[in-house]
């Protein structure tokens, strides 16, 4: 059992669960503690020791199902495949087997007593010996099934069974009984073949799944955002959520560190009075919490919609790392969507921002107009702790860029950061006015893919919002 | 020193489930297995899950069922070792020094030199750095308790990573060192339950050390059982209606979906109001017990007929 468990743990590791040696040992201990009698208990014991994060639970469950068959169900399955049990034949065979019957192959013996777990173990061992490294597709099943069957020497088993029947006939078994035994043995053999095939099918599934899982994450991270299909967008959300979490932890840690400060002499003296003037306890001057403010301005026109979606998702997840987050969306008219972000869960908030805000989503992007409107209504609310994050491709449809507005914003705030979902080669070509705006920004970055988005936000979290000493 | 191992707390997973049920806690198969393993393997349990699904209650019930006292350490931002482990009672020490001034005076009266006087006082240090002046905080109390205890470290995610690292040290060796007194080893290994609301990702070290248990919202069948158990006066019909409604409200994508404890509050209030069925007017009036945010309330009210559909 232990070997099987270790194999399973190796499989989990390949599926990118981080499992330390001590956890593996724990799993073995726990498995020994609860035993195999109850499958759900066994599963719970393994999950408790191996799965330390809710998001790995699904991977675990799927692999568990592939790995630890429900032996009882399998046994039942095998029996139903064999038709109703035939106690008469079983008893007859049993009496023959320990008597002076013909010499039987060990596998034949197991097959006759019909212990599913023993058969399953034999099939698995043989499959391992044959080597399934190159098994990757369902089309190869037949070839591999034959190889395993040959390895198990099913031909010998068939010969054994034939010999057994002849022997029974020679002993003078009446034809009716003989027919029953014959069909019984045939069914058994068929059951074993099915077992082999099922084992290989699961193996294919397991491999395909593992490969698929890894590919999805990698391929998606490098796909240009505008090219994502609706399904991919759904998958991507999980990736972005994980990303947000990482950044959030980094930011939270930073803020806590920043709280340490110099000694507050006034309060230390006050407190020392309790000990007759001896400063037993030092009071540190609390650094004023430097929680930055964030204003995001997202272009939500069709061309950059996916990028905006993930940006908004990130912003939503990072809300509580900032003292204030305000979000604006625009196509040409600009609207504030902060309220939705406060009130709704992430999905709904984003859907709302992308669709329902008081913005005409069907006109053409006009960055200049949006910025000038923003300046007119919001300039007074900006201060030196605010960072403005703009997301857009700066394709202004030949409208007036009004870069002065962005410059005015920049003068009021800590910095303006521009994320452009379009490749750098396109900046300044055609109706792109990126170079004009770039001079009014502190940081300009290309973020065509989620990987780039991740890098940018990570960089911002670690450099930009670092507390000033 | 550790005393000889005592009789195991639980004999089997089924026994855990059964005893928890008798104590008024419906433990799923997973929960029961983890509790059983924790008791057998002397490992802390790390419980994660949404607010109000009975994480803290699990520890309380465990204490109840095993007949051990519960020692609780509530974590918060800024919690440090001093507040969690032990503190010297400076004031008391000072007071004693004041009261004993004359005795101390006698002690050093005939000391020929200042270093000699200091050495003599140093010789008496033990009197001042002893258990008498040590006030044990939850962690130390759990280690030093005369009989085995259940230690609940609540909302560990609220404390800082530094504290988490320190806690890990305590939980791995079940011993702490107090510089003045030396190393103190646990008399009994406590059953430890840590809870987390996932406000931040916990460190890998701590997770590795613990058995992990994720408690989610209960299935309809489990929730029905919980309500029957906790609100025995409720009629079968109403209980079923409440469970169905609560499950539907949870599916509404609220900012804060109703937890088990809120469902229980709601069920109790309906019983107090002598409700027979879920009348829309009555539900509307009591809804604030179930859903706590204004926006969520609006949303549920908007979908009321769907929520109450038979």
XYZ file of C-alpha atoms in Angstrom:
779
model
C 0.000 0.000 0.000
C 2.779 2.389 0.908
C 4.340 2.087 -2.529
C 0.993 2.817 -4.095
C 0.559 5.870 -1.875
C 3.996 7.199 -2.676
C 3.229 6.778 -6.353
C 0.037 8.755 -5.818
C 1.964 11.496 -4.030
C 4.418 11.648 -6.902
C 1.475 12.101 -9.197
C 0.134 14.967 -7.065
C 3.544 16.603 -7.173
C 3.586 16.381 -10.924
C 0.214 18.089 -10.891
C 2.004 20.917 -9.092
C 0.829 20.409 -5.577
C 3.659 21.220 -3.217
C 4.053 18.269 -0.906
C 6.985 18.071 1.451
C 8.579 14.821 2.587
C 7.165 15.339 6.072
C 3.679 15.643 4.647
C 4.208 12.458 2.676
C 5.198 10.689 5.869
C 2.128 12.118 7.568
C -0.030 10.766 4.790
C 1.399 7.283 5.239
C 0.827 7.481 8.984
C -2.700 8.747 8.559
C -3.509 6.061 6.002
C -2.220 3.391 8.346
C -4.274 4.932 11.136
C -7.651 4.861 9.366
C -7.104 1.888 7.081
C -8.746 1.226 3.771
C -12.094 -0.059 4.929
C -14.003 3.089 4.246
C -13.039 4.862 1.063
C -14.343 8.281 2.109
C -12.470 8.153 5.403
C -9.348 7.144 3.557
C -9.825 10.038 1.162
C -10.363 12.473 4.031
C -7.220 11.264 5.786
C -5.129 11.787 2.681
C -6.710 15.147 1.939
C -6.041 16.374 5.477
C -2.364 15.580 5.223
C -1.678 16.375 1.583
C -3.990 19.190 0.522
C -3.206 22.380 2.347
C -5.051 24.808 0.177
C -8.647 24.789 -0.944
C -7.754 25.382 -4.561
C -5.814 22.109 -4.733
C -8.789 20.129 -3.533
C -10.231 19.596 -6.985
C -6.965 18.317 -8.407
C -6.648 16.000 -5.467
C -10.145 14.614 -5.835
C -9.742 13.906 -9.514
C -6.429 12.189 -9.069
C -7.704 10.258 -6.095
C -10.567 8.897 -8.167
C -8.209 7.918 -10.917
C -5.797 6.295 -8.558
C -7.715 4.617 -5.838
C -10.435 2.699 -7.430
C -13.413 1.990 -5.474
C -12.400 -1.603 -4.914
C -15.754 -2.666 -3.665
C -17.493 -1.102 -6.630
C -14.928 -2.737 -8.866
C -15.556 -6.062 -7.243
C -19.281 -5.603 -7.731
C -18.680 -4.523 -11.307
C -16.643 -7.607 -11.969
C -19.233 -9.847 -10.435
C -22.064 -8.324 -12.405
C -19.936 -8.708 -15.498
C -19.608 -12.394 -14.641
C -23.315 -12.759 -14.239
C -24.880 -13.988 -11.016
C -22.556 -15.958 -8.800
C -22.773 -19.637 -9.267
C -22.133 -21.153 -5.853
C -22.497 -24.667 -7.184
C -19.763 -24.181 -9.743
C -17.628 -22.236 -7.247
C -17.835 -25.028 -4.689
C -17.113 -27.611 -7.301
C -14.058 -25.715 -8.540
C -12.829 -25.037 -5.020
C -12.927 -28.715 -4.162
C -11.080 -29.473 -7.361
C -8.447 -26.814 -6.893
C -7.003 -28.021 -3.615
C -7.439 -31.580 -4.701
C -5.513 -33.317 -7.392
C -6.588 -31.263 -10.389
C -4.252 -30.337 -13.227
C -1.317 -28.049 -12.533
C -2.626 -24.471 -12.808
C -0.941 -21.166 -13.544
C -1.086 -18.928 -10.390
C -3.047 -16.346 -12.334
C -5.608 -18.959 -13.329
C -5.992 -19.856 -9.690
C -6.646 -16.228 -8.774
C -9.036 -15.905 -11.654
C -11.006 -18.905 -10.511
C -11.374 -17.697 -6.945
C -12.292 -14.373 -8.494
C -10.696 -11.905 -6.110
C -10.954 -8.590 -7.896
C -8.276 -6.772 -5.828
C -5.735 -9.519 -6.488
C -6.499 -9.434 -10.197
C -6.283 -5.673 -10.253
C -2.898 -5.815 -8.538
C -1.632 -8.340 -11.054
C -2.797 -6.199 -13.968
C -1.224 -3.096 -12.521
C 2.116 -4.811 -11.881
C 2.172 -6.145 -15.402
C 1.258 -2.773 -16.873
C 4.131 -1.228 -14.998
C 6.485 -3.885 -16.270
C 5.385 -3.382 -19.854
C 5.951 0.338 -19.413
C 3.242 2.793 -20.333
C 5.430 5.855 -20.870
C 4.493 6.133 -24.506
C 0.835 5.472 -24.020
C -0.775 8.789 -24.792
C -3.833 8.222 -26.883
C -6.928 6.061 -26.782
C -6.011 4.677 -30.200
C -3.042 2.904 -28.664
C -5.228 1.067 -26.171
C -5.568 -2.099 -28.223
C -1.850 -2.527 -28.719
C -1.074 -1.971 -25.075
C -3.922 -4.205 -23.917
C -2.464 -6.996 -26.023
C 0.990 -6.374 -24.622
C -0.264 -6.557 -21.065
C -2.282 -9.671 -21.875
C 0.786 -11.292 -23.402
C 2.828 -10.268 -20.403
C 0.306 -11.885 -18.111
C 0.379 -14.881 -20.425
C -3.345 -15.025 -20.933
C -2.705 -17.673 -23.559
C -1.448 -19.928 -20.788
C -4.544 -19.129 -18.762
C -6.708 -20.073 -21.733
C -4.807 -23.326 -22.099
C -5.251 -23.944 -18.379
C -8.963 -23.411 -18.611
C -9.249 -25.730 -21.593
C -7.219 -28.341 -19.732
C -9.424 -27.907 -16.719
C -12.519 -28.516 -18.789
C -11.040 -31.592 -20.402
C -10.069 -32.878 -17.008
C -13.575 -32.305 -15.684
C -14.995 -34.105 -18.703
C -12.645 -37.004 -18.109
C -13.864 -37.153 -14.512
C -17.302 -37.778 -15.903
C -19.041 -34.455 -15.206
C -22.456 -34.475 -16.838
C -22.782 -32.275 -19.982
C -25.178 -29.757 -18.373
C -22.798 -28.992 -15.547
C -19.898 -28.913 -17.911
C -21.601 -26.254 -20.001
C -22.191 -24.180 -16.904
C -18.568 -24.369 -15.870
C -17.464 -23.556 -19.397
C -19.543 -20.387 -19.649
C -18.470 -19.424 -16.138
C -14.794 -19.680 -17.026
C -15.269 -17.814 -20.279
C -16.957 -14.975 -18.481
C -14.138 -14.828 -15.980
C -11.567 -14.541 -18.692
C -13.605 -11.869 -20.416
C -13.763 -10.019 -17.068
C -9.997 -10.080 -16.805
C -9.623 -8.656 -20.304
C -12.027 -5.911 -19.419
C -10.044 -5.179 -16.288
C -6.888 -4.721 -18.331
C -8.619 -2.415 -20.732
C -10.142 -0.337 -17.978
C -6.791 0.047 -16.292
C -5.242 1.330 -19.502
C -8.137 3.687 -20.160
C -7.691 5.285 -16.789
C -3.999 5.582 -17.445
C -4.653 7.443 -20.699
C -7.116 9.725 -18.980
C -4.693 10.462 -16.181
C -1.907 11.370 -18.543
C -4.043 13.459 -20.834
C -5.420 15.367 -17.919
C -2.063 16.093 -16.392
C -0.634 17.288 -19.652
C -3.700 19.353 -20.429
C -3.757 21.066 -17.079
C -0.209 22.303 -17.354
C -0.579 23.383 -20.951
C -3.697 25.387 -20.302
C -2.052 27.563 -17.700
C 1.082 28.163 -19.752
C -0.534 28.710 -23.086
C -3.151 31.034 -21.695
C -0.619 33.167 -19.900
C 1.053 33.948 -23.218
C -2.000 34.379 -25.404
C -2.696 37.981 -26.354
C -5.638 39.133 -24.278
C -7.753 40.209 -27.223
C -7.535 36.693 -28.666
C -8.999 34.868 -25.677
C -12.242 33.034 -26.284
C -15.106 33.185 -23.821
C -14.121 29.829 -22.309
C -10.547 30.890 -21.944
C -11.635 34.060 -20.235
C -13.398 31.910 -17.651
C -10.284 29.826 -17.068
C -8.172 32.923 -16.921
C -10.199 34.390 -14.094
C -8.843 31.743 -11.738
C -5.307 32.502 -12.822
C -5.800 36.207 -12.219
C -7.379 35.530 -8.830
C -4.319 33.582 -7.789
C -2.123 36.382 -9.004
C -4.090 38.973 -7.072
C -3.708 36.946 -3.940
C 0.037 36.852 -4.267
C 0.302 40.566 -4.784
C -2.028 41.204 -1.907
C 0.080 39.181 0.450
C 3.163 41.066 -0.671
C 1.504 44.424 -0.132
C 0.068 43.470 3.245
C 3.418 42.294 4.468
C 5.044 45.508 3.351
C 2.540 47.614 5.215
C 3.056 45.721 8.412
C 6.807 46.060 8.200
C 6.426 49.748 7.641
C 4.714 50.132 10.964
C 7.937 49.860 12.894
C 9.362 53.216 13.677
C 11.536 55.276 15.935
C 11.034 55.579 19.639
C 8.213 57.834 20.708
C 9.902 59.650 23.600
C 6.771 61.289 24.902
C 4.761 58.120 25.245
C 7.727 56.072 26.461
C 8.275 58.573 29.283
C 4.617 58.511 30.152
C 4.604 54.756 30.357
C 7.836 54.610 32.372
C 6.076 56.345 35.275
C 4.529 53.025 36.220
C 7.986 51.738 37.003
C 9.281 54.763 38.801
C 10.767 56.386 35.738
C 12.498 53.318 34.410
C 11.629 52.911 30.733
C 10.657 49.271 30.941
C 8.612 49.352 27.789
C 9.543 51.229 24.725
C 6.815 52.780 22.672
C 7.557 53.119 19.015
C 6.312 55.989 17.019
C 3.770 54.566 14.681
C 4.535 55.428 11.168
C 1.498 56.913 9.627
C -0.051 54.164 7.639
C 1.060 54.791 4.175
C -1.815 53.159 2.416
C -1.767 54.543 -1.052
C -4.842 55.666 -2.911
C -5.534 54.304 -6.309
C -7.557 55.642 -9.195
C -8.003 53.369 -12.187
C -9.219 54.610 -15.523
C -10.070 51.784 -17.889
C -10.915 51.914 -21.544
C -13.777 49.443 -21.949
C -14.248 49.605 -25.697
C -14.389 46.265 -27.504
C -10.774 46.173 -28.600
C -9.334 46.121 -25.072
C -12.240 44.625 -23.194
C -10.452 41.495 -21.980
C -7.525 43.470 -20.706
C -9.896 45.779 -18.855
C -11.708 42.835 -17.382
C -8.590 41.360 -15.836
C -7.357 44.758 -14.759
C -10.653 45.398 -12.998
C -10.538 41.984 -11.408
C -7.078 42.694 -10.071
C -8.143 46.079 -8.801
C -11.192 44.598 -7.109
C -9.073 41.983 -5.359
C -6.533 44.521 -4.223
C -9.080 46.992 -2.892
C -8.285 46.559 0.753
C -4.582 47.161 0.261
C -5.351 50.748 -0.577
C -6.967 53.314 1.610
C -9.221 54.280 -1.256
C -9.774 52.813 -4.660
C -11.817 54.621 -7.248
C -12.508 53.120 -10.592
C -13.588 54.831 -13.753
C -14.484 53.372 -17.099
C -14.799 55.186 -20.385
C -15.232 54.828 -24.056
C -15.596 58.464 -24.681
C -17.899 59.478 -21.844
C -16.325 58.605 -18.513
C -18.229 57.168 -15.530
C -17.344 56.155 -12.030
C -18.008 52.514 -11.117
C -16.544 52.567 -7.622
C -19.905 51.992 -6.044
C -20.419 48.706 -7.828
C -17.006 47.609 -6.649
C -17.929 48.339 -3.074
C -21.231 46.567 -3.191
C -20.957 43.569 -5.469
C -18.902 40.441 -5.654
C -16.192 40.591 -8.242
C -18.016 38.951 -11.130
C -21.065 41.139 -10.954
C -19.040 44.274 -10.352
C -17.018 43.672 -13.464
C -19.977 42.710 -15.589
C -21.633 45.872 -14.484
C -18.592 48.001 -15.201
C -18.199 46.439 -18.616
C -21.798 46.709 -19.612
C -24.178 48.643 -17.445
C -22.457 51.831 -16.394
C -23.709 55.077 -17.835
C -21.309 54.930 -20.732
C -22.155 54.556 -24.370
C -20.312 51.365 -25.172
C -20.816 51.550 -28.900
C -19.129 54.779 -29.781
C -15.429 55.068 -30.573
C -12.800 55.546 -27.921
C -11.920 59.157 -27.255
C -9.171 59.338 -24.670
C -8.786 63.093 -24.902
C -12.424 63.773 -24.173
C -12.469 61.280 -21.300
C -9.387 62.823 -19.696
C -10.701 66.343 -20.042
C -13.991 65.347 -18.437
C -12.096 63.628 -15.657
C -10.027 66.741 -15.029
C -13.113 68.906 -14.938
C -14.908 66.854 -12.321
C -12.309 64.963 -10.318
C -9.107 66.979 -10.301
C -9.755 68.339 -6.825
C -10.029 64.885 -5.312
C -6.518 63.900 -6.353
C -3.562 64.265 -4.036
C 0.063 63.207 -3.660
C -0.823 59.830 -2.209
C -2.897 58.926 -5.233
C -1.607 56.809 -8.071
C -3.495 56.954 -11.350
C -3.529 53.784 -13.374
C -4.697 54.082 -16.965
C -5.479 51.083 -19.083
C -6.035 51.620 -22.774
C -4.525 51.224 -26.212
C -4.376 54.985 -26.827
C -6.041 54.529 -30.179
C -7.845 57.797 -30.228
C -9.708 57.496 -33.558
C -8.058 60.716 -34.718
C -9.774 62.752 -32.030
C -7.961 65.510 -30.190
C -5.610 63.731 -27.727
C -5.804 66.608 -25.205
C -2.599 65.440 -23.567
C -2.646 68.571 -21.432
C -5.369 66.954 -19.329
C -3.193 63.989 -18.503
C -0.330 66.343 -17.645
C -2.585 68.247 -15.281
C -3.551 65.027 -13.586
C 0.078 64.060 -13.268
C 0.966 67.299 -11.535
C -1.494 66.559 -8.770
C -0.685 62.933 -8.034
C 2.128 60.659 -7.034
C 2.330 59.229 -10.488
C 0.533 58.169 -13.620
C 1.008 54.625 -14.823
C -0.160 53.572 -18.269
C -0.725 49.955 -19.207
C -1.176 49.372 -22.900
C -2.661 46.074 -24.073
C -1.306 46.655 -27.538
C 2.158 45.490 -28.622
C 4.852 48.132 -28.472
C 5.422 47.999 -32.232
C 2.001 49.519 -32.750
C 2.430 52.538 -30.562
C 2.366 55.741 -32.590
C 1.262 53.927 -35.751
C -2.039 54.942 -37.307
C -4.382 56.550 -34.802
C -2.313 55.526 -31.775
C -1.255 58.575 -29.772
C 0.698 56.632 -27.196
C 3.937 58.625 -27.656
C 2.051 61.821 -26.891
C 0.613 60.449 -23.698
C 3.781 58.623 -22.726
C 5.522 61.893 -21.932
C 2.823 62.602 -19.361
C 3.273 59.277 -17.570
C 5.746 58.042 -15.009
C 5.602 54.450 -16.133
C 4.383 53.032 -19.429
C 4.209 49.295 -19.907
C 2.998 46.937 -22.540
C 0.623 44.313 -21.194
C -0.567 42.174 -24.016
C -0.820 38.944 -22.101
C -1.756 37.943 -18.604
C 1.857 37.112 -17.957
C 2.818 40.675 -18.750
C -0.032 42.008 -16.675
C 1.242 39.917 -13.792
C 4.777 41.194 -14.203
C 3.666 44.789 -14.309
C 1.460 44.596 -11.253
C 4.094 42.644 -9.389
C 6.642 45.304 -10.226
C 4.300 48.030 -9.081
C 3.584 46.257 -5.814
C 7.257 45.812 -5.073
C 8.730 49.053 -6.364
C 6.122 51.681 -6.854
C 4.150 51.383 -3.637
C 7.184 50.829 -1.513
C 7.035 53.105 1.492
C 9.373 56.037 1.150
C 12.028 56.158 3.862
C 8.071 15.879 31.597
C 5.518 14.015 29.580
C 3.448 11.662 31.587
C 2.725 8.155 30.441
C 0.390 8.116 27.450
C -3.190 7.961 28.520
C -6.065 6.169 26.922
C -6.634 7.446 23.399
C -9.295 10.106 23.125
C -11.162 8.345 20.353
C -11.183 4.741 19.229
C -12.534 5.192 15.743
C -13.815 7.726 13.274
C -17.357 6.529 13.846
C -16.985 7.161 17.533
C -15.905 10.744 16.850
C -18.961 11.299 14.698
C -21.265 9.755 17.249
C -19.902 11.668 20.233
C -19.903 14.950 18.365
C -23.492 14.406 17.399
C -24.462 13.767 20.984
C -22.708 17.001 21.928
C -24.810 18.833 19.355
C -22.363 19.105 16.494
C -22.988 17.460 13.155
C -19.564 16.472 11.937
C -19.224 15.283 8.354
C -17.095 12.283 7.526
C -14.151 14.480 6.661
C -14.337 16.528 9.816
C -14.607 13.436 11.966
C -11.668 11.788 10.226
C -9.467 14.816 10.707
C -10.386 15.104 14.378
C -9.658 11.434 14.880
C -6.301 11.708 13.136
C -5.372 14.821 15.081
C -5.968 13.028 18.346
C -4.040 9.962 17.215
C -1.142 11.708 15.537
C -0.942 14.603 18.005
C -1.087 17.103 15.219
C -2.738 20.509 15.232
C -5.807 20.924 13.029
C -5.951 23.927 10.743
C -9.572 24.684 9.931
C -10.391 26.961 7.039
C -13.700 27.969 5.595
C -16.193 30.812 5.277
C -17.278 32.664 8.393
C -19.969 31.036 10.469
C -19.731 27.398 9.410
C -18.721 26.248 12.880
C -14.945 26.419 12.910
C -14.675 27.772 16.426
C -17.563 25.583 17.465
C -15.558 22.550 16.383
C -12.882 23.324 18.961
C -15.449 23.969 21.661
C -17.220 20.720 20.938
C -13.919 18.873 20.877
C -13.179 20.192 24.347
C -16.657 19.260 25.452
C -16.523 15.753 24.029
C -13.043 14.941 25.288
C -13.769 16.448 28.682
C -10.787 18.752 28.444
C -10.737 22.429 29.359
C -10.662 24.827 26.431
C -7.960 27.471 26.322
C -8.544 30.090 23.696
C -6.101 32.422 22.049
C -7.808 35.016 19.903
C -5.444 36.395 17.316
C -5.442 39.964 16.088
C -3.094 42.241 14.263
C -0.319 43.206 16.631
C -0.554 40.132 18.821
C 2.935 39.321 20.044
C 4.670 36.632 22.021
C 4.277 38.561 25.247
C 0.525 38.485 25.019
C 0.348 34.931 23.765
C 2.965 33.190 25.872
C 3.879 34.790 29.163
C 4.595 38.103 30.816
C 6.638 39.035 33.811
C 4.559 40.907 36.319
C 6.808 43.908 36.676
C 4.531 45.743 39.028
C 4.351 42.828 41.404
C 8.091 42.343 41.265
C 8.612 46.011 42.038
C 6.123 45.897 44.858
C 7.886 42.922 46.418
C 11.247 44.656 46.122
C 9.813 47.700 47.872
C 8.298 45.611 50.654
C 11.467 43.623 51.060
C 13.728 46.616 50.964
C 14.953 46.070 54.507
C 15.717 42.407 53.986
C 17.622 43.329 50.893
C 19.369 46.016 52.862
C 20.443 43.463 55.465
C 21.665 41.169 52.791
C 24.095 43.640 51.416
C 24.756 45.626 54.599
C 28.129 44.050 55.266
C 29.209 43.714 51.685
C 32.689 45.170 51.470
C 32.411 46.476 47.957
C 29.856 47.348 45.342
C 30.647 44.347 43.082
C 30.213 42.113 46.084
C 26.804 43.632 46.839
C 25.718 43.160 43.231
C 26.889 39.558 43.333
C 24.859 38.903 46.457
C 21.708 40.341 44.958
C 22.340 38.374 41.800
C 22.478 35.292 43.971
C 18.904 35.948 44.956
C 17.619 36.439 41.420
C 15.763 33.181 41.465
C 13.398 34.563 44.036
C 12.265 37.258 41.622
C 12.302 35.355 38.391
C 10.162 32.476 39.433
C 6.714 31.232 38.514
C 5.335 33.463 41.231
C 5.905 36.495 39.039
C 5.200 34.874 35.746
C 1.743 35.254 34.411
C 1.167 32.560 31.826
C -0.803 33.554 28.736
C -2.881 31.057 26.749
C -0.039 29.268 25.003
C 2.024 28.682 28.101
C -1.081 27.897 30.101
C -1.930 25.186 27.594
C 1.525 23.689 27.830
C 1.745 23.808 31.610
C -1.805 22.709 32.393
C -2.088 19.902 34.905
C -4.358 17.914 32.641
C -4.600 17.787 28.867
C -6.419 20.685 27.276
C -7.809 21.769 23.950
C -6.038 24.858 22.660
C -7.978 27.006 20.229
C -5.959 29.522 18.236
C -8.709 31.533 16.643
C -8.289 33.484 13.409
C -4.599 32.868 13.030
C -4.730 34.727 9.721
C -5.264 37.987 11.625
C -1.893 37.724 13.330
C 1.335 38.672 11.601
C 3.570 36.172 9.823
C 6.195 36.637 12.557
C 3.762 35.411 15.150
C 2.832 32.528 12.929
C 6.481 31.498 12.743
C 6.749 31.671 16.488
C 3.596 29.641 16.928
C 4.964 27.045 14.545
C 7.991 26.679 16.796
C 5.829 26.128 19.834
C 3.579 23.654 18.038
C 6.421 21.582 16.621
C 8.248 20.932 19.853
C 5.588 21.685 22.424
C 8.192 23.472 24.457
C 9.192 27.080 25.002
C 12.207 28.643 26.541
C 11.906 31.421 29.072
C 15.420 32.841 29.382
C 15.229 33.255 33.165
C 13.673 29.876 33.852
C 15.050 27.628 31.145
C 13.112 25.429 28.790
C 9.588 24.518 29.736
C 8.235 21.359 28.201
C 4.568 20.564 27.813
C 3.200 18.322 30.509
C 0.644 16.987 28.078
C 0.415 17.482 24.376
C -2.688 19.609 23.904
C -5.177 19.064 21.120
C -4.692 22.170 19.012
C -7.247 23.712 16.671
C -6.280 26.703 14.549
C -8.924 28.526 12.574
C -8.475 30.814 9.622
C -10.828 32.899 7.537
C -8.278 33.106 4.794
C -7.693 36.848 5.141
C -4.187 36.082 3.971
C -2.350 33.043 2.784
C -0.776 31.241 5.707
C 2.857 30.235 5.671
C 3.819 26.867 4.228
C 5.559 25.813 7.408
C 2.457 26.038 9.496
C 0.337 24.311 6.885
C 2.842 21.504 6.634
C 2.744 20.983 10.331
C -1.043 20.847 10.549
C -3.772 18.576 9.373
C -5.825 20.626 7.020
C -9.584 20.747 7.138
C -11.741 22.817 4.872
C -15.297 23.222 6.111
C -17.702 24.543 3.544
C -21.357 25.405 3.805
C -23.266 22.246 4.691
C -25.287 20.257 2.200
C -29.088 20.617 2.479
C -29.377 17.311 4.330
C -26.700 18.257 6.838
C -28.138 21.693 7.346
C -31.572 20.239 8.001
C -30.049 17.963 10.606
C -28.247 20.873 12.242
C -31.404 22.944 12.414
C -33.409 20.065 13.874
C -30.720 19.525 16.458
C -30.211 23.137 17.457
C -33.792 24.365 17.187
C -35.721 21.335 18.399
C -39.022 23.228 18.641
C -39.144 23.825 14.915
C -41.718 21.914 12.911
C -40.455 19.549 10.268
C -42.189 21.458 7.521
C -40.795 24.831 8.523
C -37.304 23.397 8.946
C -37.369 22.062 5.411
C -38.637 25.361 4.063
C -35.928 27.269 5.926
C -33.169 25.029 4.590
C -34.430 25.313 1.039
C -34.679 29.093 1.295
C -31.237 29.485 2.853
C -29.621 27.309 0.215
C -31.230 29.395 -2.506
C -30.151 32.646 -0.882
C -26.584 31.327 -0.820
C -26.749 30.773 -4.543
C -27.576 34.441 -5.110
C -23.979 35.681 -5.222
C -24.232 37.922 -2.222
C -21.418 39.872 -0.717
C -21.771 37.813 2.416
C -23.841 34.658 1.987
C -25.727 33.573 5.104
C -23.776 31.189 7.319
C -25.062 28.307 9.365
C -25.203 30.430 12.487
C -27.305 33.027 10.692
C -29.596 30.335 9.366
C -30.026 29.125 12.935
C -30.789 32.627 14.189
C -33.372 32.995 11.503
C -34.960 29.636 12.269
C -35.125 30.514 15.962
C -36.733 33.854 15.257
C -39.345 32.175 13.077
C -40.127 29.747 15.863
C -40.442 32.594 18.350
C -42.837 34.314 15.974
C -44.920 31.145 15.801
C -44.504 30.882 12.073
C -46.055 27.878 10.420
C -44.832 28.515 6.928
C -42.594 31.027 5.223
C -45.037 33.850 4.491
C -43.458 36.506 2.269
C -44.357 39.301 4.697
C -42.846 37.470 7.619
C -39.723 36.584 5.698
C -39.345 40.188 4.659
C -39.563 41.326 8.265
C -37.029 38.826 9.556
C -34.690 38.832 6.620
C -32.149 41.054 8.314
C -31.283 38.178 10.606
C -30.154 36.191 7.628
C -28.520 38.757 5.408
C -26.437 41.523 6.876
C -25.592 43.976 4.127
C -28.030 46.527 2.796
C -27.220 45.708 -0.828
C -27.602 42.002 -0.163
C -30.957 42.615 1.477
C -32.178 44.458 -1.573
C -31.024 41.669 -3.752
C -32.746 38.968 -1.744
C -35.945 41.010 -1.544
C -35.863 41.361 -5.299
C -35.630 37.604 -5.703
C -37.970 36.709 -2.863
C -40.505 34.714 -4.857
C -37.705 32.619 -6.328
C -36.218 32.041 -2.891
C -39.531 30.974 -1.421
C -40.668 28.844 -4.345
C -41.931 25.499 -3.152
